[in-house]
């Protein structure tokens, strides 16, 4: 069984910073693409950023220049450094990963439980 666990959310003032972490655990053969998504109250879940196994990142326009994604393949972990946070960044942030748990099965999509980020004065 695979689990994705996020951490690092919280309350921060506008202009502040937070760093989110996501760690995958369980029976893992390989992790390909990973990403962060977010969902604000009353809105659909949206892409924040994805990163490939080759460390190629794709950011949503709304976070370009403010957020930075990184990953540590040796730890099956991923991080999101969020700077210059705005009230509109307030949402539950979800970790996502495409993981292969066996050489005989396809890559599957896994999600974390989410971590709340609130940007408010």
mmCIF file of C-alpha atoms in Angstrom:
data_model
loop_
_atom_site.group_PDB
_atom_site.id
_atom_site.type_symbol
_atom_site.label_atom_id
_atom_site.label_comp_id
_atom_site.label_asym_id
_atom_site.label_seq_id
_atom_site.Cartn_x
_atom_site.Cartn_y
_atom_site.Cartn_z
ATOM 1 C CA UNK A 1 0.000 0.000 0.000
ATOM 2 C CA UNK A 2 1.248 3.457 -0.891
ATOM 3 C CA UNK A 3 0.713 6.589 1.150
ATOM 4 C CA UNK A 4 1.439 10.204 0.343
ATOM 5 C CA UNK A 5 1.764 12.419 3.384
ATOM 6 C CA UNK A 6 1.880 16.206 3.155
ATOM 7 C CA UNK A 7 3.130 18.574 5.812
ATOM 8 C CA UNK A 8 4.045 22.222 6.215
ATOM 9 C CA UNK A 9 0.728 23.992 5.796
ATOM 10 C CA UNK A 10 -0.463 26.708 8.124
ATOM 11 C CA UNK A 11 -1.452 30.322 8.542
ATOM 12 C CA UNK A 12 0.783 33.009 7.081
ATOM 13 C CA UNK A 13 0.449 36.721 6.430
ATOM 14 C CA UNK A 14 0.350 38.096 2.887
ATOM 15 C CA UNK A 15 3.861 38.334 1.509
ATOM 16 C CA UNK A 16 5.057 35.506 3.732
ATOM 17 C CA UNK A 17 6.464 32.093 2.889
ATOM 18 C CA UNK A 18 5.701 28.456 3.556
ATOM 19 C CA UNK A 19 7.358 25.221 2.543
ATOM 20 C CA UNK A 20 5.242 22.159 1.886
ATOM 21 C CA UNK A 21 6.602 18.638 1.911
ATOM 22 C CA UNK A 22 5.230 15.407 0.492
ATOM 23 C CA UNK A 23 6.659 11.980 1.200
ATOM 24 C CA UNK A 24 5.628 8.767 -0.502
ATOM 25 C CA UNK A 25 5.935 5.539 1.455
ATOM 26 C CA UNK A 26 5.043 1.902 0.979
ATOM 27 C CA UNK A 27 5.912 -0.610 -1.688
ATOM 28 C CA UNK A 28 7.360 1.607 -4.412
ATOM 29 C CA UNK A 29 9.228 0.459 -7.497
ATOM 30 C CA UNK A 30 9.378 3.862 -9.141
ATOM 31 C CA UNK A 31 7.888 7.344 -8.950
ATOM 32 C CA UNK A 32 7.455 9.219 -12.192
ATOM 33 C CA UNK A 33 5.706 12.577 -12.284
ATOM 34 C CA UNK A 34 4.712 14.311 -9.070
ATOM 35 C CA UNK A 35 2.757 17.459 -8.519
ATOM 36 C CA UNK A 36 0.894 19.842 -6.274
ATOM 37 C CA UNK A 37 -2.748 20.740 -6.720
ATOM 38 C CA UNK A 38 -4.966 22.995 -4.650
ATOM 39 C CA UNK A 39 -8.632 23.480 -3.977
ATOM 40 C CA UNK A 40 -10.122 26.652 -2.558
ATOM 41 C CA UNK A 41 -13.589 26.690 -0.966
ATOM 42 C CA UNK A 42 -16.302 26.566 -3.609
ATOM 43 C CA UNK A 43 -13.815 26.012 -6.421
ATOM 44 C CA UNK A 44 -12.554 23.055 -8.391
ATOM 45 C CA UNK A 45 -9.191 21.489 -7.722
ATOM 46 C CA UNK A 46 -6.532 23.124 -9.874
ATOM 47 C CA UNK A 47 -2.983 22.405 -10.901
ATOM 48 C CA UNK A 48 -0.262 24.322 -9.100
ATOM 49 C CA UNK A 49 2.836 22.657 -10.480
ATOM 50 C CA UNK A 50 4.070 19.314 -11.742
ATOM 51 C CA UNK A 51 7.568 17.892 -11.955
ATOM 52 C CA UNK A 52 8.786 14.977 -14.047
ATOM 53 C CA UNK A 53 11.308 12.339 -13.082
ATOM 54 C CA UNK A 54 13.782 14.402 -15.096
ATOM 55 C CA UNK A 55 13.050 17.443 -12.897
ATOM 56 C CA UNK A 56 11.211 19.354 -15.593
ATOM 57 C CA UNK A 57 8.616 21.584 -13.912
ATOM 58 C CA UNK A 58 5.404 23.069 -15.229
ATOM 59 C CA UNK A 59 3.869 25.888 -13.176
ATOM 60 C CA UNK A 60 0.441 27.453 -13.260
ATOM 61 C CA UNK A 61 0.671 31.060 -14.418
ATOM 62 C CA UNK A 62 -0.717 32.256 -11.096
ATOM 63 C CA UNK A 63 2.294 30.948 -9.149
ATOM 64 C CA UNK A 64 5.174 31.423 -11.606
ATOM 65 C CA UNK A 65 8.032 33.310 -10.066
ATOM 66 C CA UNK A 66 6.698 32.811 -6.530
ATOM 67 C CA UNK A 67 6.585 29.035 -6.038
ATOM 68 C CA UNK A 68 9.422 26.560 -6.562
ATOM 69 C CA UNK A 69 9.047 22.806 -6.713
ATOM 70 C CA UNK A 70 11.829 20.336 -5.996
ATOM 71 C CA UNK A 71 12.106 16.629 -5.397
ATOM 72 C CA UNK A 72 14.443 14.161 -3.748
ATOM 73 C CA UNK A 73 14.194 10.915 -5.670
ATOM 74 C CA UNK A 74 16.234 9.056 -3.057
ATOM 75 C CA UNK A 75 13.535 9.790 -0.476
ATOM 76 C CA UNK A 76 10.511 9.664 -2.818
ATOM 77 C CA UNK A 77 9.819 13.179 -1.595
ATOM 78 C CA UNK A 78 8.769 16.472 -3.079
ATOM 79 C CA UNK A 79 8.779 20.016 -1.775
ATOM 80 C CA UNK A 80 7.023 23.269 -2.617
ATOM 81 C CA UNK A 81 8.614 26.532 -1.557
ATOM 82 C CA UNK A 82 5.946 29.219 -1.617
ATOM 83 C CA UNK A 83 7.052 32.829 -1.415
ATOM 84 C CA UNK A 84 5.207 36.138 -1.698
ATOM 85 C CA UNK A 85 1.997 34.429 -0.698
ATOM 86 C CA UNK A 86 -1.290 36.106 -1.509
ATOM 87 C CA UNK A 87 -4.768 35.667 0.023
ATOM 88 C CA UNK A 88 -5.854 34.003 -3.217
ATOM 89 C CA UNK A 89 -3.327 31.233 -2.541
ATOM 90 C CA UNK A 90 -5.513 30.104 0.352
ATOM 91 C CA UNK A 91 -6.580 26.524 -0.308
ATOM 92 C CA UNK A 92 -6.069 22.915 0.635
ATOM 93 C CA UNK A 93 -2.921 21.753 -1.119
ATOM 94 C CA UNK A 94 -2.743 18.156 -2.325
ATOM 95 C CA UNK A 95 0.270 16.085 -3.256
ATOM 96 C CA UNK A 96 -0.064 13.841 -6.292
ATOM 97 C CA UNK A 97 2.260 11.174 -7.663
ATOM 98 C CA UNK A 98 2.324 8.561 -10.396
ATOM 99 C CA UNK A 99 3.748 5.462 -8.747
ATOM 100 C CA UNK A 100 4.559 1.961 -9.880
ATOM 101 C CA UNK A 101 4.288 -0.593 -7.085
ATOM 102 C CA UNK A 102 5.281 -3.632 -9.112
ATOM 103 C CA UNK A 103 7.123 -4.343 -12.340
ATOM 104 C CA UNK A 104 3.989 -6.221 -13.437
ATOM 105 C CA UNK A 105 1.451 -3.428 -12.911
ATOM 106 C CA UNK A 106 0.799 -0.070 -14.489
ATOM 107 C CA UNK A 107 1.643 3.264 -12.960
ATOM 108 C CA UNK A 108 -1.184 4.456 -10.727
ATOM 109 C CA UNK A 109 -2.294 7.845 -9.527
ATOM 110 C CA UNK A 110 -1.997 8.537 -5.785
ATOM 111 C CA UNK A 111 -3.131 11.518 -3.691
ATOM 112 C CA UNK A 112 -2.283 12.803 -0.265
ATOM 113 C CA UNK A 113 -4.861 13.860 2.287
ATOM 114 C CA UNK A 114 -4.201 17.559 1.804
ATOM 115 C CA UNK A 115 -2.752 20.323 3.943
ATOM 116 C CA UNK A 116 -4.415 23.662 4.593
ATOM 117 C CA UNK A 117 -2.668 26.864 3.586
ATOM 118 C CA UNK A 118 -4.287 30.082 4.761
ATOM 119 C CA UNK A 119 -2.928 33.474 3.756
ATOM 120 C CA UNK A 120 -4.498 36.195 5.833
ATOM 121 C CA UNK A 121 -3.602 39.251 7.888
#
